[in-house]
Coordinates of C-alpha atoms in Angstrom, one line a residue:
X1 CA 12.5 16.9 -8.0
X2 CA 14.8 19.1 -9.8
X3 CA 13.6 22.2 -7.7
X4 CA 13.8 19.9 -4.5
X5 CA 17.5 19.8 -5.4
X6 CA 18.1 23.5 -5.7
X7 CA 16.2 24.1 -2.4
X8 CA 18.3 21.0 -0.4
X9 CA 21.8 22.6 -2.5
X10 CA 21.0 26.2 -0.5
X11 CA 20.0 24.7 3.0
X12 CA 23.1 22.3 2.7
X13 CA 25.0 25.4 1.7
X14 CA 23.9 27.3 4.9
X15 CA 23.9 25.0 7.6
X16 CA 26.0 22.4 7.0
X17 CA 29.2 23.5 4.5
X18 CA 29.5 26.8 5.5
X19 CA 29.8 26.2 9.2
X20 CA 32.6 23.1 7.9
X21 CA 33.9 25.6 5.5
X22 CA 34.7 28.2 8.4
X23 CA 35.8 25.2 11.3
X24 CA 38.5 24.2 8.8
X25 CA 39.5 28.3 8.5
X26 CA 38.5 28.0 4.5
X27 CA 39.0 32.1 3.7
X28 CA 35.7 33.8 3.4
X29 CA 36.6 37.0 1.6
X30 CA 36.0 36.8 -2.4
X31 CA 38.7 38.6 -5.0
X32 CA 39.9 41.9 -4.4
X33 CA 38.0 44.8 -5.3
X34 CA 38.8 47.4 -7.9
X35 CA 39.3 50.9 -6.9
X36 CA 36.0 52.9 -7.5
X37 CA 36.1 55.2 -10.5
X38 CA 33.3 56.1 -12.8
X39 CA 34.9 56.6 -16.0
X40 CA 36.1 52.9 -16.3
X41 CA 32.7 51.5 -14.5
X42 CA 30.4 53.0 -16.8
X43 CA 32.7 51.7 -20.0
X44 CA 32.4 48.5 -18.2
X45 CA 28.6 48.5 -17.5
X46 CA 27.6 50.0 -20.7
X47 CA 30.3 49.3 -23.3
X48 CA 32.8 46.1 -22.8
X49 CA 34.2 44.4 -20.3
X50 CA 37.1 43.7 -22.1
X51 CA 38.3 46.6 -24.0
X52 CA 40.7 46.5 -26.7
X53 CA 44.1 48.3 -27.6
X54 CA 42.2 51.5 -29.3
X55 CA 39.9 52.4 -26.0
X56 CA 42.7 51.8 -23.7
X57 CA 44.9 53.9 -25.3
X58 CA 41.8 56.4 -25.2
X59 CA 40.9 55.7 -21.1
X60 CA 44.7 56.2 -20.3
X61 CA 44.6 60.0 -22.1
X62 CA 41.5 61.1 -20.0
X63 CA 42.6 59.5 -16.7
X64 CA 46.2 59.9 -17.0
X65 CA 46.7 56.6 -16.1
X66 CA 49.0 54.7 -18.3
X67 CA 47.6 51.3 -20.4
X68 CA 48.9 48.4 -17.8
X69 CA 46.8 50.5 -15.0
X70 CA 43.8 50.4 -16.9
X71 CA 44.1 46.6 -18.1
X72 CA 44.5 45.8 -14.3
X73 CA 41.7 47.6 -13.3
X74 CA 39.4 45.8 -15.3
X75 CA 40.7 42.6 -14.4
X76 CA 40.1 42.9 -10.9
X77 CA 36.6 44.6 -11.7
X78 CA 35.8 41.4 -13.8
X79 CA 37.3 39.2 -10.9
X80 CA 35.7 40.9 -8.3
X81 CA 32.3 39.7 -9.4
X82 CA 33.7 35.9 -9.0
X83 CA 32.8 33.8 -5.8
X84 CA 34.9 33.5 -2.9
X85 CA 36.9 30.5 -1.8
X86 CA 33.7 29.8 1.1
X87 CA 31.6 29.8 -1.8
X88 CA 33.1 27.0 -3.9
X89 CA 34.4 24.9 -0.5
X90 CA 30.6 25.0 -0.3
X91 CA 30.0 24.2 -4.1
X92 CA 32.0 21.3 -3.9
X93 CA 31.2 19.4 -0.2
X94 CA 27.8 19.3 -2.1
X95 CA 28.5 18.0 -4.8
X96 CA 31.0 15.5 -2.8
X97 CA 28.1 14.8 -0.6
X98 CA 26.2 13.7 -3.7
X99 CA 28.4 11.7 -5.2
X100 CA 29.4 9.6 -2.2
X101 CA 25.7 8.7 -1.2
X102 CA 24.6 8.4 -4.9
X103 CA 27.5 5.8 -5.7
X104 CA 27.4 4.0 -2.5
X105 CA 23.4 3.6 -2.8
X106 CA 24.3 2.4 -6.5
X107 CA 27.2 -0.2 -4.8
X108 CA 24.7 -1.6 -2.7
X109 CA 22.2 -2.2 -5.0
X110 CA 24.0 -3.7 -8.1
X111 CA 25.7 -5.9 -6.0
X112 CA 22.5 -7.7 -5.6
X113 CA 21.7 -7.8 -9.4
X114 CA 22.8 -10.6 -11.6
X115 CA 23.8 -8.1 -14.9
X116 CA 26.8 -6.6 -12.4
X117 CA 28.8 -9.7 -12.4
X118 CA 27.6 -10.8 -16.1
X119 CA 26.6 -8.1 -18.4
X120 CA 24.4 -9.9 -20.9
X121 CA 22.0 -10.6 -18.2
X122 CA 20.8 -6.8 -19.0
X123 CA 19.4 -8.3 -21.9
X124 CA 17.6 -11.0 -20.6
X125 CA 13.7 -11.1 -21.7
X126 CA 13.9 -7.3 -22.8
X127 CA 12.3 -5.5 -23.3
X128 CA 9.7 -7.1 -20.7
X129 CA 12.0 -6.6 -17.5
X130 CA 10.2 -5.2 -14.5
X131 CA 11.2 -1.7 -13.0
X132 CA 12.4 -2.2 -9.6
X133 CA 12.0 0.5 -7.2
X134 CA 15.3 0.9 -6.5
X135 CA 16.3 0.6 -9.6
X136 CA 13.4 3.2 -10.5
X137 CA 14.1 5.7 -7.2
X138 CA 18.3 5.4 -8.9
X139 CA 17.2 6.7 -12.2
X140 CA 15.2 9.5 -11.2
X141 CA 17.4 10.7 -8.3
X142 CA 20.6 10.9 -11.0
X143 CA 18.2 12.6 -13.8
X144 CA 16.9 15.2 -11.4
X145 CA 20.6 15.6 -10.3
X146 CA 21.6 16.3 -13.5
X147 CA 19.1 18.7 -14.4
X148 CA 19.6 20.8 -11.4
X149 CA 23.6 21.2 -12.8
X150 CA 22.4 21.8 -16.5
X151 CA 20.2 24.9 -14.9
X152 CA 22.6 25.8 -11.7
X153 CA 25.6 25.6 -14.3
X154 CA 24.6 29.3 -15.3
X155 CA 24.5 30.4 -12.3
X156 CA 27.1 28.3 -10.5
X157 CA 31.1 29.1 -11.0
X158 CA 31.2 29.9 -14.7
X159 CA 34.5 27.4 -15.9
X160 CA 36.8 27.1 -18.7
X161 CA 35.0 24.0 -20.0
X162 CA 31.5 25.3 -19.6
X163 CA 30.5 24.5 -23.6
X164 CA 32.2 20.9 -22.8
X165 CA 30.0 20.1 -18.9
X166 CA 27.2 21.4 -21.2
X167 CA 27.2 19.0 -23.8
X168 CA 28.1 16.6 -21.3
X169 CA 24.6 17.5 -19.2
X170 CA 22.5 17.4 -22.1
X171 CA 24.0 14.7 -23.3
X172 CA 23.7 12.6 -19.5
X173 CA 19.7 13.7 -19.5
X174 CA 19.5 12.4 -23.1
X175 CA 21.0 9.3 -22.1
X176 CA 18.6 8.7 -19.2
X177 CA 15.5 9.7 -20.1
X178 CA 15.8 7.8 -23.6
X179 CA 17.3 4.8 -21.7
X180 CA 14.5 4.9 -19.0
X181 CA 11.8 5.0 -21.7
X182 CA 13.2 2.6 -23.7
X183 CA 13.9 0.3 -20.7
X184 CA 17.6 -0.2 -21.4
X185 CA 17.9 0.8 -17.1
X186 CA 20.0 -2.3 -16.3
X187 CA 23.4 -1.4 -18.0
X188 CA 22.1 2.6 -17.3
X189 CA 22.9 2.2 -13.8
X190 CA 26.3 0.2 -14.5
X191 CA 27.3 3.3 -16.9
X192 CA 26.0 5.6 -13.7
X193 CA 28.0 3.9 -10.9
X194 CA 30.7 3.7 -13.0
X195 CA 30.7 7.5 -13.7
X196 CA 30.1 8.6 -10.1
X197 CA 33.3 6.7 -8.4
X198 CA 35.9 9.8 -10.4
X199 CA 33.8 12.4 -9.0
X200 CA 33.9 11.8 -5.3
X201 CA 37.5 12.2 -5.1
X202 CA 37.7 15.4 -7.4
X203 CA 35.3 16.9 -5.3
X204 CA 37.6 16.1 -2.2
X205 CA 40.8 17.2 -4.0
X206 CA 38.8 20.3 -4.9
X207 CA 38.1 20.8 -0.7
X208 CA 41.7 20.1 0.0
X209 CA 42.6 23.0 -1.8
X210 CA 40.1 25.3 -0.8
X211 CA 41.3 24.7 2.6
X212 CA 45.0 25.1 1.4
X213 CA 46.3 21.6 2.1
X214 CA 48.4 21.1 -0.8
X215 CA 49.5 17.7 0.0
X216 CA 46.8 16.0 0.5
X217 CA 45.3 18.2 -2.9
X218 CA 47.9 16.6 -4.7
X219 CA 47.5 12.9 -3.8
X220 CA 43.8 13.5 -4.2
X221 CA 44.4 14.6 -7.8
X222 CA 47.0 12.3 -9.0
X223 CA 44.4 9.3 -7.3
X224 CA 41.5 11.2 -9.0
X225 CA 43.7 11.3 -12.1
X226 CA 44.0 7.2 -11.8
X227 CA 40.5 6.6 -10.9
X228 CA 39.2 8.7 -14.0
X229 CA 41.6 6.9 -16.8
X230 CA 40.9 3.7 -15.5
X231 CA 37.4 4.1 -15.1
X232 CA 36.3 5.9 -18.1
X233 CA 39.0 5.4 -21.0
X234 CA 39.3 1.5 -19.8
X235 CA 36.5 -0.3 -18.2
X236 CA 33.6 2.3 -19.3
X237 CA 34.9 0.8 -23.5
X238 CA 35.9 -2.9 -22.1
X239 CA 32.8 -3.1 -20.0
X240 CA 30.1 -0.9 -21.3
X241 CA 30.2 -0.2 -25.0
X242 CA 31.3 -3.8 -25.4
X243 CA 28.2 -5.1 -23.9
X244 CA 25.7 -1.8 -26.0
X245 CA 27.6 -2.5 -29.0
X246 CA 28.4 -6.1 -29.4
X247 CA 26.6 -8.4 -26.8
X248 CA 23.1 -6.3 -27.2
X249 CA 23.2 -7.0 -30.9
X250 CA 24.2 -10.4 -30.6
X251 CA 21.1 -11.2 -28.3
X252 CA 18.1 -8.9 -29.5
X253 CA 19.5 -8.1 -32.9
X254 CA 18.7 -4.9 -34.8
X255 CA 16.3 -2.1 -33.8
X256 CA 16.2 1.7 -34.2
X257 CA 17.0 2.4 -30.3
X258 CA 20.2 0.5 -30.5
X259 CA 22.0 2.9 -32.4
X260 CA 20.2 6.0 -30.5
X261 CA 21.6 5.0 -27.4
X262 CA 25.0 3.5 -28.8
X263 CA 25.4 7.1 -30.6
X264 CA 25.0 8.8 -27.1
X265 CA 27.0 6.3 -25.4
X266 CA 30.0 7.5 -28.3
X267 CA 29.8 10.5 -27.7
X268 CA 29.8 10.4 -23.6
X269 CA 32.8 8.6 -24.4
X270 CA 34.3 11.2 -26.7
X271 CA 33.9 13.7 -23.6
X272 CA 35.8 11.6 -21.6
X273 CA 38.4 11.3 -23.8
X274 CA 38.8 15.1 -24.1
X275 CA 38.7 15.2 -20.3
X276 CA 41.2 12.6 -19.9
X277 CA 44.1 14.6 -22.4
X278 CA 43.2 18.2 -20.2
X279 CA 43.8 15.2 -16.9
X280 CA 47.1 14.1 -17.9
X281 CA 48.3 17.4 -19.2
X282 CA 47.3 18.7 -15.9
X283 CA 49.5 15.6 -14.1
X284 CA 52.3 16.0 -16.4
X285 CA 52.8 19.6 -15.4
X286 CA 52.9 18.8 -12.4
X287 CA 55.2 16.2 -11.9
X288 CA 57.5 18.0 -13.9
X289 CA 56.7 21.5 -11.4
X290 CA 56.2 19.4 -8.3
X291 CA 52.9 20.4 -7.4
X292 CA 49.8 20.6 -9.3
X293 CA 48.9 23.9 -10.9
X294 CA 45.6 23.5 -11.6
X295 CA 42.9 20.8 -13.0
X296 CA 41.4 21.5 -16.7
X297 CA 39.1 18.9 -16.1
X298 CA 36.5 20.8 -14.4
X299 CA 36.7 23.9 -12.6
X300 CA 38.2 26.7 -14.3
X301 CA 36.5 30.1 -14.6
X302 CA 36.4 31.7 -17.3
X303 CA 38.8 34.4 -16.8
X304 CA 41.6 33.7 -14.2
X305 CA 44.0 37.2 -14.9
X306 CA 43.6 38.6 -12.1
X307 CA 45.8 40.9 -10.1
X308 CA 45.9 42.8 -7.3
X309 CA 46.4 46.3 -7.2
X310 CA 45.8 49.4 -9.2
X311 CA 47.8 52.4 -9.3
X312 CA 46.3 56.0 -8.5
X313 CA 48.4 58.1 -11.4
X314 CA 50.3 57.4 -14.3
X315 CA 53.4 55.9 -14.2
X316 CA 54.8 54.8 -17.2
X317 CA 58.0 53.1 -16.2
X318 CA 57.2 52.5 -12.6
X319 CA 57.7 49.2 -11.0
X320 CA 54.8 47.3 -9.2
X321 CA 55.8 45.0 -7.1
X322 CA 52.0 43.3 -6.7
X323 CA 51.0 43.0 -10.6
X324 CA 51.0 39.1 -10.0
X325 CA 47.9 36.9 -9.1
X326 CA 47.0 36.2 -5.6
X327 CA 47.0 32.8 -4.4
X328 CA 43.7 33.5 -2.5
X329 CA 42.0 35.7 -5.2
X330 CA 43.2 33.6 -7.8
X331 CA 40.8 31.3 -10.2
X332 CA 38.9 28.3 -9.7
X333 CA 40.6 25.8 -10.6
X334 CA 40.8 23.0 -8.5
X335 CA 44.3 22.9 -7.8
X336 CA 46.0 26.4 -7.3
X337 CA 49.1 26.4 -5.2
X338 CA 49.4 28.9 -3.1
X339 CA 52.1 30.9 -5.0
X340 CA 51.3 29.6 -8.6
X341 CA 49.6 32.2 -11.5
X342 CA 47.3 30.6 -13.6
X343 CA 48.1 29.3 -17.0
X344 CA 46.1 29.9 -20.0

């Protein structure tokens, strides 16, 4: 099912984002390219991609070029590889696509079950509760999901908090496949619904920006912002660990897979906490800038120093007037304004 994913991800990509993507005028071009010299390319090919003080110093002797030329040339050769703003419009409308069917299939089927409105009812004659088949079709659409971003994450945008989404995949299959074995599914798709709602409207204030509507990025973000606190750092602990860690005891008592899937539960929450500092760092910057800079969240690629153009000779105290990052070659994070460098 994972593979079905990959294959639905592309067509969605082709005929249905990409045509969105270029009706809303979302810029097609990727980063700038670096000016063609095979000196620097084979050093960066062969030897680093990031060279340090010693080779510079070396590259700008042969080349006549002096050390800031050279450093800006293999930014924009390491940004020129990056994905262009079509590319992560059409990134994101998938993944907002997802999120927004998944949760409002998950909506319309817990409201019909009685452990939504009283959580001890998950426990109720466990561990012999039947597997529904919506309950069952849930599970395996969300663990096939998550599969596809654990393998796609290496070839996807490549973000600031790759090691952090990482552990947070391998952790999410973890949590599903153990909790679908051990038929602890009932609060597993509570925990799920409750996790999906953040990630429709960061998807959408990741859209926003692509197609340069700052205001509406903003209010997206700073509602995301709300949504995500609330959800994760107050009623995922009131709602969810209290029922795991507390009522589950209370009603079953001991047993090995208790503290297996309380441990993962932790540590999902741990992940959110980390999330939710980067979150309101992010919103404090902003409201003390007046728009939002950029989203640490999620997002960020790994190497956002870009600029934007490379001088032919060497000019040692000459002044370059477009050294600064471009607002449309600039990184991936979520919420670039137009005329904003990146901060790292």
């Amino acid at each position: 099912i994972s593979l079905v994913f990959f294959f639905h991800s592309s067509v969605f990509h082709r005929f249905i984002a990409k045509p969105c993507a270029l009706g809303l005028k979302v810029q097609a071009n990727g980063p700038q390219k670096a000016q063609p010299n095979a000196i620097l390319e084979k050093v960066f090919t062969a030897i680093t991609k990031h060279p340090d003080e010693k080779r510079l110093e070396g590259l700008s002797k042969q080349l006549d070029w002096d050390v800031r030329s050279i450093q800006r040339w293999f930014r924009q050769r390491r940004n020129q590889e990056k994905p262009s703003t079509l590319t992560k419009f059409c990134e994101s409308m998938w993944r907002f696509t997802f999120y927004l069917y998944i949760f409002t299939y998950g909506v319309r089927f817990l409201k019909k079950t009685p452990w939504l409105w009283n959580t001890r009812q998950c426990w109720n004659g466990y561990p012999y509760q039947p597997l529904m088949p919506d309950l069952h079709y849930y599970y395996i659409v969300e663990l096939s999901f998550y599969w596809s971003l654990m393998f796609s994450q290496f070839i996807d945008i490549k973000r600031k908090d790759f090691g952090v989404m990482f552990t947070h995949h391998i952790v999410a299959v973890i949590l599903l496949t153990f909790s679908y074995v051990t038929n602890l599914t009932r609060v597993g798709t509570l925990t799920l619904c409750l996790h999906d709602v953040a990630d429709i409207v960061l998807e959408a204030a990741k859209m926003a920006n692509y197609c340069k509507c700052q205001k509406l990025s903003d209010l997206l973000f700073y509602t995301f912002a709300i949504v995500f606190i609330v959800s994760r750092l107050g009623i995922y602990p009131l709602w969810i660990l209290n029922t795991t860690l507390f009522e589950l005891y209370e009603a079953l008592g001991n047993f090995p897979a208790l503290w297996v899937f309380n441990m993962l539960l932790v540590i999902l929450q741990i992940l959110n906490c980390i999330w939710s500092y980067l979150i309101i760092k992010t919103a404090y910057k902003a409201l003390s800038k007046g728009k939002v800079a950029k989203d640490d969240r999620s997002d960020i690629e790994s190497s956002s120093d870009e600029e934007e153009t490379v001088p032919r000779s060497k000019t040692p105290h000459s002044t370059i007037t477009t050294n600064g990052t471009s607002g449309a070659n600039g990184t991936n994070g979520y919420l670039t304004g137009g005329t904003c460098s990146e901060e790292h």
